[in-house]
CSV table of C-alpha atoms in Angstrom, one decimal:
chain,number,residue,atom,x,y,z
A,1,MET,CA,39.5,-19.1,10.2
A,2,GLU,CA,38.2,-18.9,13.6
A,3,GLY,CA,41.4,-19.6,15.4
A,4,LYS,CA,42.9,-20.6,12.0
A,5,TRP,CA,45.9,-22.8,12.5
A,6,LEU,CA,49.3,-21.8,13.5
A,7,LEU,CA,51.3,-23.8,11.2
A,8,ILE,CA,54.2,-25.7,13.1
A,9,MET,CA,56.8,-26.9,10.9
A,10,LEU,CA,57.6,-30.6,11.1
A,11,VAL,CA,59.1,-31.2,7.9
A,12,LEU,CA,57.3,-28.3,6.3
A,13,VAL,CA,57.2,-24.5,6.4
A,14,MET,CA,56.6,-22.5,9.4
A,15,GLY,CA,53.3,-20.8,9.3
A,16,TRP,CA,50.7,-19.4,11.8
A,17,SER,CA,47.3,-20.1,12.8
A,18,VAL,CA,45.5,-20.4,16.0
A,19,THR,CA,42.4,-22.1,17.7
A,20,LEU,CA,39.9,-20.9,20.2
A,21,THR,CA,38.0,-24.1,21.1
A,22,SER,CA,39.4,-27.5,22.1
A,23,ALA,CA,38.7,-31.0,20.7
A,24,SER,CA,40.7,-34.5,20.7
A,25,PHE,CA,40.9,-37.0,17.9
A,26,GLY,CA,42.0,-40.6,17.8
A,27,ASP,CA,45.8,-41.8,17.8
A,28,ARG,CA,47.8,-40.7,14.7
A,29,TYR,CA,48.8,-43.2,12.0
A,30,ARG,CA,51.1,-41.9,9.3
A,31,GLY,CA,51.6,-44.4,6.4
A,32,ARG,CA,53.4,-42.8,3.3
A,33,LYS,CA,52.0,-43.7,-0.1
A,34,SER,CA,54.2,-44.4,-3.0
A,35,PHE,CA,53.3,-42.7,-6.5
A,36,LEU,CA,54.7,-43.6,-9.7
A,37,PRO,CA,55.1,-40.6,-12.2
A,38,THR,CA,54.1,-40.4,-15.7
A,39,GLU,CA,55.5,-38.2,-18.5
A,40,ALA,CA,55.6,-34.6,-17.0
A,41,THR,CA,53.1,-32.2,-18.3
A,42,SER,CA,54.7,-29.8,-20.9
A,43,SER,CA,55.4,-26.3,-19.9
A,44,LEU,CA,53.1,-23.5,-21.5
A,45,ALA,CA,54.0,-20.4,-23.2
A,46,PHE,CA,52.6,-17.4,-21.1
A,47,SER,CA,52.0,-13.7,-21.8
A,48,ARG,CA,54.5,-11.8,-19.6
A,49,ALA,CA,52.5,-8.6,-19.6
A,50,PRO,CA,52.1,-7.0,-16.1
A,51,SER,CA,48.7,-8.0,-14.7
A,52,SER,CA,47.1,-9.2,-11.5
A,53,ILE,CA,44.5,-11.7,-10.2
A,54,VAL,CA,41.6,-10.8,-8.3
A,55,LEU,CA,39.9,-13.7,-6.2
A,56,PRO,CA,36.6,-12.9,-4.5
A,57,VAL,CA,36.2,-14.1,-0.9
A,58,HIS,CA,33.2,-15.6,0.9
A,59,GLY,CA,32.8,-15.8,4.4
A,60,ASN,CA,33.3,-13.5,7.7
A,61,VAL,CA,35.0,-13.1,11.0
A,62,TYR,CA,31.5,-13.8,12.8
A,63,PRO,CA,29.4,-15.9,12.8
A,64,ILE,CA,31.0,-18.0,10.1
A,65,GLY,CA,34.6,-17.8,11.6
A,66,SER,CA,36.3,-18.5,8.1
A,67,TYR,CA,37.0,-17.2,4.7
A,68,ASN,CA,37.2,-19.0,1.4
A,69,VAL,CA,38.3,-18.5,-2.2
A,70,THR,CA,37.3,-20.5,-5.3
A,71,LEU,CA,40.0,-21.8,-7.5
A,72,ASN,CA,39.6,-24.0,-10.7
A,73,ILE,CA,42.2,-26.8,-10.6
A,74,GLY,CA,42.9,-29.6,-13.0
A,75,GLN,CA,42.3,-30.8,-16.5
A,76,PRO,CA,39.4,-30.6,-17.0
A,77,PRO,CA,39.1,-27.9,-14.4
A,78,LYS,CA,37.1,-28.5,-11.2
A,79,PRO,CA,36.1,-25.8,-8.4
A,80,TYR,CA,37.6,-26.0,-4.8
A,81,PHE,CA,36.9,-23.9,-1.8
A,82,LEU,CA,40.3,-23.0,-0.3
A,83,ASP,CA,41.1,-21.1,3.1
A,84,PRO,CA,43.5,-18.3,2.0
A,85,ASP,CA,46.4,-18.2,4.5
A,86,THR,CA,49.0,-15.7,4.4
A,87,GLY,CA,50.6,-17.5,7.5
A,88,SER,CA,51.6,-20.6,5.5
A,89,ASP,CA,53.3,-21.5,2.2
A,90,LEU,CA,51.9,-24.7,0.9
A,91,THR,CA,48.6,-25.0,-0.9
A,92,TRP,CA,47.1,-28.3,-0.6
A,93,LEU,CA,43.8,-30.2,-1.5
A,94,GLN,CA,42.1,-33.0,0.2
A,95,CYS,CA,43.0,-35.7,-2.2
A,96,ASP,CA,41.6,-39.1,-3.5
A,97,ALA,CA,44.7,-40.8,-4.1
A,98,PRO,CA,43.0,-42.9,-2.4
A,99,CYS,CA,42.4,-41.1,0.7
A,100,VAL,CA,43.4,-42.7,3.9
A,101,ARG,CA,41.5,-40.3,6.1
A,102,CYS,CA,39.9,-37.0,4.9
A,103,THR,CA,37.3,-34.7,6.5
A,104,GLU,CA,34.0,-33.5,5.1
A,105,ALA,CA,34.6,-31.2,2.0
A,106,PRO,CA,32.3,-29.0,0.0
A,107,HIS,CA,33.4,-30.7,-3.3
A,108,PRO,CA,34.5,-34.2,-4.3
A,109,TYR,CA,38.0,-34.9,-3.3
A,110,TYR,CA,40.8,-33.9,-5.7
A,111,ARG,CA,41.9,-36.6,-8.1
A,112,PRO,CA,45.6,-36.1,-8.8
A,113,ASN,CA,47.4,-36.7,-12.0
A,114,ASN,CA,50.8,-38.4,-11.8
A,115,ASP,CA,52.9,-35.2,-12.4
A,116,LEU,CA,54.9,-35.6,-9.3
A,117,VAL,CA,57.2,-33.1,-7.9
A,118,LEU,CA,60.6,-35.0,-7.4
A,119,CYS,CA,62.3,-35.0,-3.9
A,120,ASN,CA,65.3,-33.1,-5.3
A,121,ASP,CA,63.2,-30.4,-6.7
A,122,PRO,CA,63.9,-27.0,-5.2
A,123,LEU,CA,60.3,-26.6,-4.1
A,124,CYS,CA,60.4,-29.7,-2.2
A,125,VAL,CA,63.7,-28.7,-0.7
A,126,SER,CA,62.2,-25.4,0.4
A,127,LEU,CA,59.5,-27.2,2.3
A,128,HIS,CA,61.8,-28.6,4.7
A,129,ALA,CA,63.9,-27.2,7.6
A,130,PRO,CA,67.5,-26.8,6.9
A,131,GLY,CA,69.3,-30.0,7.0
A,132,ALA,CA,66.2,-32.0,7.5
A,133,HIS,CA,65.5,-32.6,3.9
A,134,LYS,CA,66.0,-36.4,3.1
A,135,CYS,CA,65.0,-38.4,0.0
A,136,ASP,CA,63.9,-41.8,1.2
A,137,ASN,CA,61.8,-42.0,-2.0
A,138,PRO,CA,63.6,-39.8,-4.6
A,139,GLU,CA,60.7,-40.1,-7.1
A,140,GLN,CA,58.4,-38.1,-5.0
A,141,CYS,CA,58.1,-35.1,-2.5
A,142,ASP,CA,56.5,-35.9,0.8
A,143,TYR,CA,55.0,-33.5,3.0
A,144,GLU,CA,53.4,-33.2,6.4
A,145,VAL,CA,52.1,-30.1,8.1
A,146,ASP,CA,50.7,-29.9,11.6
A,147,TYR,CA,48.7,-27.1,13.0
A,148,ALA,CA,48.4,-25.9,16.5
A,149,ASP,CA,44.6,-26.6,16.8
A,150,GLY,CA,45.6,-30.3,16.2
A,151,GLY,CA,44.9,-30.4,12.6
A,152,SER,CA,47.2,-31.9,10.0
A,153,SER,CA,47.7,-32.8,6.4
A,154,LEU,CA,50.0,-35.5,4.9
A,155,GLY,CA,50.6,-36.2,1.3
A,156,VAL,CA,52.8,-35.7,-1.8
A,157,LEU,CA,53.5,-32.7,-3.9
A,158,VAL,CA,52.1,-32.7,-7.5
A,159,ARG,CA,51.9,-30.2,-10.3
A,160,ASP,CA,48.6,-29.5,-11.9
A,161,ALA,CA,46.8,-26.8,-14.1
A,162,PHE,CA,45.4,-23.6,-12.3
A,163,HIS,CA,42.9,-21.9,-14.4
A,164,LEU,CA,43.4,-18.2,-13.7
A,165,ASN,CA,41.6,-15.1,-15.0
A,166,PHE,CA,43.9,-12.0,-15.1
A,167,THR,CA,42.9,-8.2,-15.0
A,168,ASN,CA,44.3,-7.7,-18.5
A,169,GLY,CA,41.5,-9.9,-19.8
A,170,ILE,CA,43.5,-13.0,-20.4
A,171,GLN,CA,43.0,-16.4,-19.0
A,172,GLN,CA,46.3,-18.3,-18.1
A,173,ILE,CA,46.6,-21.9,-17.3
A,174,PRO,CA,50.0,-22.3,-15.5
A,175,HIS,CA,51.0,-25.6,-14.0
A,176,MET,CA,52.0,-25.3,-10.3
A,177,ALA,CA,52.8,-27.4,-7.3
A,178,LEU,CA,50.3,-28.2,-4.8
A,179,GLY,CA,49.8,-30.8,-2.0
A,180,CYS,CA,47.9,-33.9,-2.6
A,181,GLY,CA,46.8,-34.5,1.1
A,182,TYR,CA,45.6,-38.0,1.4
A,183,ASP,CA,45.8,-38.1,5.3
A,184,GLN,CA,44.1,-35.2,7.2
A,185,LEU,CA,43.0,-34.8,10.8
A,186,PRO,CA,40.6,-32.0,11.6
A,187,GLY,CA,41.5,-29.4,14.1
A,188,SER,CA,39.6,-27.9,16.9
A,189,SER,CA,38.6,-25.0,14.6
A,190,TYR,CA,37.7,-27.4,11.8
A,191,HIS,CA,35.2,-26.4,9.3
A,192,PRO,CA,34.4,-28.1,5.9
A,193,ILE,CA,36.9,-27.0,3.3
A,194,ASP,CA,38.6,-28.4,0.2
A,195,GLY,CA,42.1,-27.3,1.3
A,196,VAL,CA,44.3,-24.4,2.0
A,197,LEU,CA,45.7,-21.7,-0.3
A,198,GLY,CA,49.2,-20.9,1.0
A,199,LEU,CA,50.0,-17.2,0.4
A,200,GLY,CA,53.3,-17.1,2.6
A,201,LYS,CA,56.7,-15.8,1.7
A,202,GLY,CA,58.2,-19.3,0.7
A,203,LYS,CA,58.9,-20.7,-2.8
A,204,SER,CA,56.0,-22.9,-2.5
A,205,SER,CA,53.3,-20.3,-2.2
A,206,ILE,CA,51.1,-19.8,-5.1
A,207,VAL,CA,52.1,-16.3,-5.5
A,208,SER,CA,55.8,-17.1,-5.6
A,209,GLN,CA,55.1,-19.8,-8.2
A,210,LEU,CA,53.2,-17.4,-10.5
A,211,ALA,CA,56.1,-14.8,-10.0
A,212,SER,CA,58.7,-17.3,-10.8
A,213,GLN,CA,56.8,-17.9,-14.2
A,214,GLY,CA,56.8,-14.1,-14.9
A,215,LEU,CA,52.9,-13.8,-14.6
A,216,VAL,CA,52.7,-11.4,-11.7
A,217,ARG,CA,54.7,-9.5,-9.3
A,218,ASN,CA,55.5,-11.4,-6.1
A,219,VAL,CA,52.7,-9.2,-4.2
A,220,VAL,CA,49.7,-10.4,-2.3
A,221,GLY,CA,47.0,-8.1,-1.0
A,222,HIS,CA,43.7,-8.5,0.6
A,223,CYS,CA,40.5,-6.4,1.5
A,224,LEU,CA,38.2,-8.1,4.0
A,225,SER,CA,34.8,-6.3,4.3
A,226,SER,CA,33.3,-6.0,7.8
A,227,ARG,CA,30.1,-6.8,6.3
A,228,GLY,CA,31.6,-10.0,5.0
A,229,GLY,CA,33.4,-11.2,1.8
A,230,GLY,CA,36.0,-9.1,0.1
A,231,TYR,CA,38.8,-10.0,-2.2
A,232,PHE,CA,42.6,-11.2,-2.7
A,233,ILE,CA,44.9,-9.8,-5.2
A,234,PHE,CA,48.0,-11.2,-6.7
A,235,GLY,CA,50.3,-8.9,-8.5
A,236,ASP,CA,51.0,-5.1,-8.0
A,237,ASP,CA,49.4,-3.4,-10.9
A,238,LEU,CA,46.1,-2.3,-9.1
A,239,TYR,CA,47.7,-0.4,-6.1
A,240,ASP,CA,48.5,3.2,-5.6
A,241,TYR,CA,51.5,2.9,-3.4
A,242,SER,CA,51.5,6.5,-2.4
A,243,ARG,CA,48.2,6.1,-0.5
A,244,ALA,CA,49.5,3.4,1.9
A,245,VAL,CA,51.3,3.4,5.1
A,246,TRP,CA,54.3,1.3,4.9
A,247,THR,CA,56.8,-0.5,7.1
A,248,PRO,CA,59.6,-2.9,6.2
A,249,MET,CA,59.3,-6.5,7.0
A,250,SER,CA,61.7,-7.6,9.5
A,251,PRO,CA,64.8,-9.4,8.1
A,252,ASP,CA,65.1,-11.3,11.3
A,253,TYR,CA,61.9,-13.3,10.8
A,254,SER,CA,61.8,-14.1,7.1
A,255,LYS,CA,59.3,-17.1,7.3
A,256,HIS,CA,56.5,-14.6,8.1
A,257,TYR,CA,54.8,-11.4,7.1
A,258,SER,CA,56.2,-9.5,10.1
A,259,PRO,CA,57.0,-6.0,10.7
A,260,GLY,CA,59.0,-7.0,13.9
A,261,PHE,CA,58.2,-5.4,17.0
A,262,ALA,CA,55.4,-3.1,17.8
A,263,GLU,CA,54.4,-0.7,20.8
A,264,LEU,CA,50.8,-1.2,22.1
A,265,ILE,CA,48.8,2.2,22.1
A,266,PHE,CA,45.6,2.8,24.0
A,267,ASP,CA,43.5,5.8,23.4
A,268,GLY,CA,46.6,7.6,22.0
A,269,LYS,CA,48.8,6.7,25.1
A,270,SER,CA,51.6,4.2,25.2
A,271,THR,CA,50.7,1.2,27.4
A,272,GLY,CA,54.5,0.4,28.0
A,273,PHE,CA,54.4,-2.8,26.0
A,274,ARG,CA,57.0,-1.9,23.5
A,275,ASN,CA,58.3,-5.3,22.5
A,276,LEU,CA,55.4,-7.2,20.9
A,277,PHE,CA,56.5,-9.5,18.1
A,278,MET,CA,53.7,-9.0,15.4
A,279,VAL,CA,52.6,-11.3,12.6
A,280,PHE,CA,50.1,-10.5,9.9
A,281,ASP,CA,48.0,-13.5,9.3
A,282,SER,CA,44.8,-13.9,7.1
A,283,GLY,CA,44.6,-17.5,8.6
A,284,SER,CA,43.5,-16.1,11.9
A,285,SER,CA,39.9,-14.8,12.4
A,286,TYR,CA,41.1,-12.9,15.5
A,287,THR,CA,44.0,-10.6,16.9
A,288,TYR,CA,46.2,-12.3,19.7
A,289,LEU,CA,48.5,-10.7,22.2
A,290,ASN,CA,50.7,-12.8,24.6
A,291,SER,CA,49.4,-13.5,28.1
A,292,GLN,CA,51.1,-10.4,29.7
A,293,ALA,CA,49.8,-7.8,27.1
A,294,TYR,CA,46.4,-9.4,26.9
A,295,HIS,CA,46.0,-9.4,30.7
A,296,PHE,CA,47.0,-5.7,30.7
A,297,LEU,CA,44.6,-4.7,28.0
A,298,THR,CA,41.6,-6.5,29.5
A,299,SER,CA,42.3,-5.0,33.0
A,300,TRP,CA,42.4,-1.6,31.2
A,301,LEU,CA,39.2,-2.1,29.4
A,302,LYS,CA,37.4,-3.1,32.5
A,303,ARG,CA,38.6,0.0,34.2
A,304,GLU,CA,37.6,2.1,31.3
A,305,LEU,CA,34.0,0.5,31.3
A,306,ASN,CA,33.6,1.0,35.2
A,307,GLY,CA,30.5,3.2,35.5
A,308,LYS,CA,29.3,2.6,32.1
A,309,PRO,CA,26.1,0.8,31.3
A,310,LEU,CA,27.9,-2.4,30.3
A,311,LYS,CA,28.1,-5.6,32.6
A,312,GLU,CA,30.3,-8.7,31.9
A,313,ALA,CA,28.3,-11.5,30.5
A,314,PRO,CA,30.2,-14.8,31.6
A,315,ASP,CA,27.1,-16.7,30.2
A,316,ASP,CA,28.0,-15.7,26.7
A,317,ARG,CA,30.5,-18.2,25.4
A,318,THR,CA,31.1,-16.7,22.0
A,319,LEU,CA,34.5,-15.2,23.0
A,320,PRO,CA,36.3,-15.2,26.4
A,321,LEU,CA,35.2,-11.8,27.4
A,322,CYS,CA,31.6,-10.2,26.5
A,323,TRP,CA,29.6,-7.5,27.9
A,324,LYS,CA,25.9,-6.9,27.8
A,325,GLY,CA,24.2,-3.5,27.7
A,326,ARG,CA,20.8,-2.4,28.9
A,327,LYS,CA,19.4,-4.0,25.8
A,328,PRO,CA,20.8,-6.3,23.0
A,329,PHE,CA,23.2,-4.4,20.6
A,330,LYS,CA,22.3,-4.7,17.0
A,331,ASN,CA,25.5,-3.8,15.5
A,332,ILE,CA,29.2,-2.5,16.5
A,333,ARG,CA,27.9,1.1,15.9
A,334,ASP,CA,25.6,1.0,18.9
A,335,ALA,CA,28.5,-0.4,21.2
A,336,LYS,CA,31.6,1.3,20.1
A,337,LYS,CA,30.9,4.7,21.9
A,338,TYR,CA,32.0,2.8,25.1
A,339,PHE,CA,35.3,1.9,23.8
A,340,LYS,CA,38.7,3.8,22.9
A,341,PRO,CA,40.9,3.2,19.8
A,342,LEU,CA,43.8,1.1,20.0
A,343,ALA,CA,46.9,1.0,17.7
A,344,LEU,CA,50.2,-0.8,17.2
A,345,ARG,CA,53.2,1.3,16.4
A,346,PHE,CA,55.9,-0.3,14.2
A,347,ALA,CA,59.6,0.8,13.8
A,348,ILE,CA,59.6,2.2,17.2
A,349,GLY,CA,62.1,5.3,17.6
A,350,ARG,CA,62.6,5.7,13.9
A,351,LYS,CA,61.7,8.4,11.6
A,352,ASP,CA,59.7,5.9,9.6
A,353,ALA,CA,57.6,4.6,12.4
A,354,ALA,CA,54.4,3.5,11.3
A,355,GLN,CA,51.0,3.2,13.1
A,356,PHE,CA,48.5,0.5,12.5
A,357,GLU,CA,45.0,1.8,13.9
A,358,LEU,CA,42.5,-0.4,15.7
A,359,SER,CA,39.2,1.3,16.0
A,360,PRO,CA,36.6,-0.4,18.2
A,361,GLU,CA,35.3,-1.9,15.0
A,362,ALA,CA,38.5,-3.7,14.5
A,363,TYR,CA,38.6,-5.5,17.9
A,364,LEU,CA,34.9,-6.1,18.9
A,365,ILE,CA,32.1,-8.3,17.4
A,366,ILE,CA,28.4,-8.4,18.4
A,367,SER,CA,27.4,-12.0,19.4
A,368,SER,CA,24.2,-13.7,18.4
A,369,LYS,CA,23.0,-12.9,22.0
A,370,GLY,CA,23.3,-9.1,21.5
A,371,ASN,CA,26.3,-8.5,23.6
A,372,VAL,CA,29.6,-7.0,22.7
A,373,CYS,CA,32.6,-9.3,22.6
A,374,LEU,CA,36.3,-8.6,22.6
A,375,GLY,CA,38.0,-10.1,19.5
A,376,ILE,CA,41.5,-9.9,21.0
A,377,LEU,CA,42.3,-13.1,22.5
A,378,ASN,CA,45.0,-14.6,24.7
A,379,GLY,CA,47.6,-16.1,22.4
A,380,THR,CA,49.8,-17.8,25.0
A,381,GLU,CA,46.8,-19.9,25.8
A,382,VAL,CA,46.8,-21.4,22.3
A,383,GLY,CA,50.5,-22.0,22.0
A,384,LEU,CA,51.7,-18.7,20.7
A,385,GLN,CA,54.1,-18.3,23.6
A,386,ASN,CA,55.3,-14.7,23.1
A,387,SER,CA,54.2,-14.2,19.5
A,388,ASN,CA,51.3,-11.9,18.6
A,389,ILE,CA,49.0,-12.0,15.5
A,390,ILE,CA,47.1,-9.4,13.7
A,391,GLY,CA,44.1,-11.3,12.6
A,392,ASP,CA,41.2,-10.7,10.2
A,393,ILE,CA,39.0,-8.7,12.7
A,394,SER,CA,41.7,-6.2,12.9
A,395,MET,CA,42.3,-6.0,9.0
A,396,GLN,CA,38.8,-5.5,8.0
A,397,ASP,CA,37.9,-2.4,5.8
A,398,LYS,CA,41.6,-2.0,5.1
A,399,MET,CA,43.6,-2.8,2.0
A,400,VAL,CA,46.6,-4.8,3.4
A,401,ILE,CA,49.6,-5.5,1.0
A,402,TYR,CA,52.6,-7.8,1.4
A,403,ASP,CA,55.1,-6.8,-1.1
A,404,ASN,CA,57.6,-9.6,-1.3
A,405,GLU,CA,59.8,-7.9,-3.8
A,406,LYS,CA,60.3,-4.7,-1.8
A,407,GLN,CA,60.0,-6.5,1.4
A,408,MET,CA,57.5,-4.2,2.7
A,409,ILE,CA,53.9,-4.5,4.4
A,410,GLY,CA,51.4,-1.5,3.6
A,411,TRP,CA,47.9,-0.8,4.5
A,412,THR,CA,45.1,1.9,4.0
A,413,PRO,CA,41.5,2.3,4.9
A,414,ARG,CA,39.3,0.9,1.9
A,415,ASN,CA,35.7,0.0,1.2
A,416,CYS,CA,36.2,-3.7,0.5
A,417,ASP,CA,32.6,-4.6,-1.0
A,418,GLN,CA,33.6,-3.6,-4.5
A,419,LEU,CA,36.0,-5.6,-6.7
A,420,PRO,CA,38.7,-3.8,-8.6
A,421,LYS,CA,38.9,-4.7,-12.3
A,422,SER,CA,41.9,-2.9,-13.6
A,423,ARG,CA,44.2,-0.1,-13.1
A,424,SER,CA,41.8,2.4,-14.9
A,425,PHE,CA,39.3,1.4,-12.2
A,426,SER,CA,39.3,3.9,-9.4
A,427,PHE,CA,40.9,1.5,-6.9
A,428,TRP,CA,41.3,4.1,-4.0
């Protein structure tokens, strides 16, 4: 996820992701394949009992810079490592259809069945911008996604079996749509992966599809540990809603998990930045502010650190701004005493205003050189313009919940090292 992809909608959904480094790749060729469908897979009967799915997460913000979950897909089932991304909708796998151009992957490329999603299917329509949906080949649904780091995936939509374990002890095998990506270009934040798990708000997201089949509520949650790992939850029967801080999703930005505008708070005091459009995005390792807010924050931090035993470390290229101490730092606890807490205040001026706290642990990392580095980056430099992203670094050790049914976003501090098993488990 380091700089994980701002999904820019060409013919697909709009999502988010960002990149830190840069790289160039060759000229782009886009040749569309034609697939012939066979008899559609019959629908299965499912238990409608309220339940959830818990997926363990592997990875960290630093030094790995990405997270992945394992899903078993196909008949017979095969494991795939997917990047969980709340900033985009479509789930896709690198696909041997055959593959025109694919990147290195942890597992053999996905071999699709011929259960194609047709062009006029509502799922296919949902992937296209209003007025842009065309059916040059009505027998299949073509997709193309391009990411801000230069990465992309082109392919067709198919349906296949997802083998899922629910917290009520039942395994279900729903058939759901996913992208068979036969032409991938790696972005500058590339790391070997089988595909992307789209967890956004659109109809094509896996949670939306599960909800449409009555298997879970349309609720996504994640708990990312600062020690690495954590878990994602699909469904709502594991949460105690009364313990979380809640703010409404903005109705004006329906494509993203966004509470709208926020005010930036530094050490309990307003910075004067009150119109920061924020998006929660598990697909981004770091948090991003627009150029004006970023430069204000870094200038304030430098003033605060004046006279303290920290010096800028321009030779450390881990992140754009790092400081070295008298001796190398071993962990954040050694360095956080020099830094003040930040916060983002949503629903400004309203009685239900909510504050998202950012302790120093939520915006700093310790580099391999033992320096402390700022994990808030300049979003304007990576193509976000005036948008701002709350990335994984700032969501660590919090349970973050996106309730698409109530159109609310919630969060609460949480030890994310232990997986929840059922409602009887003491989740909070």
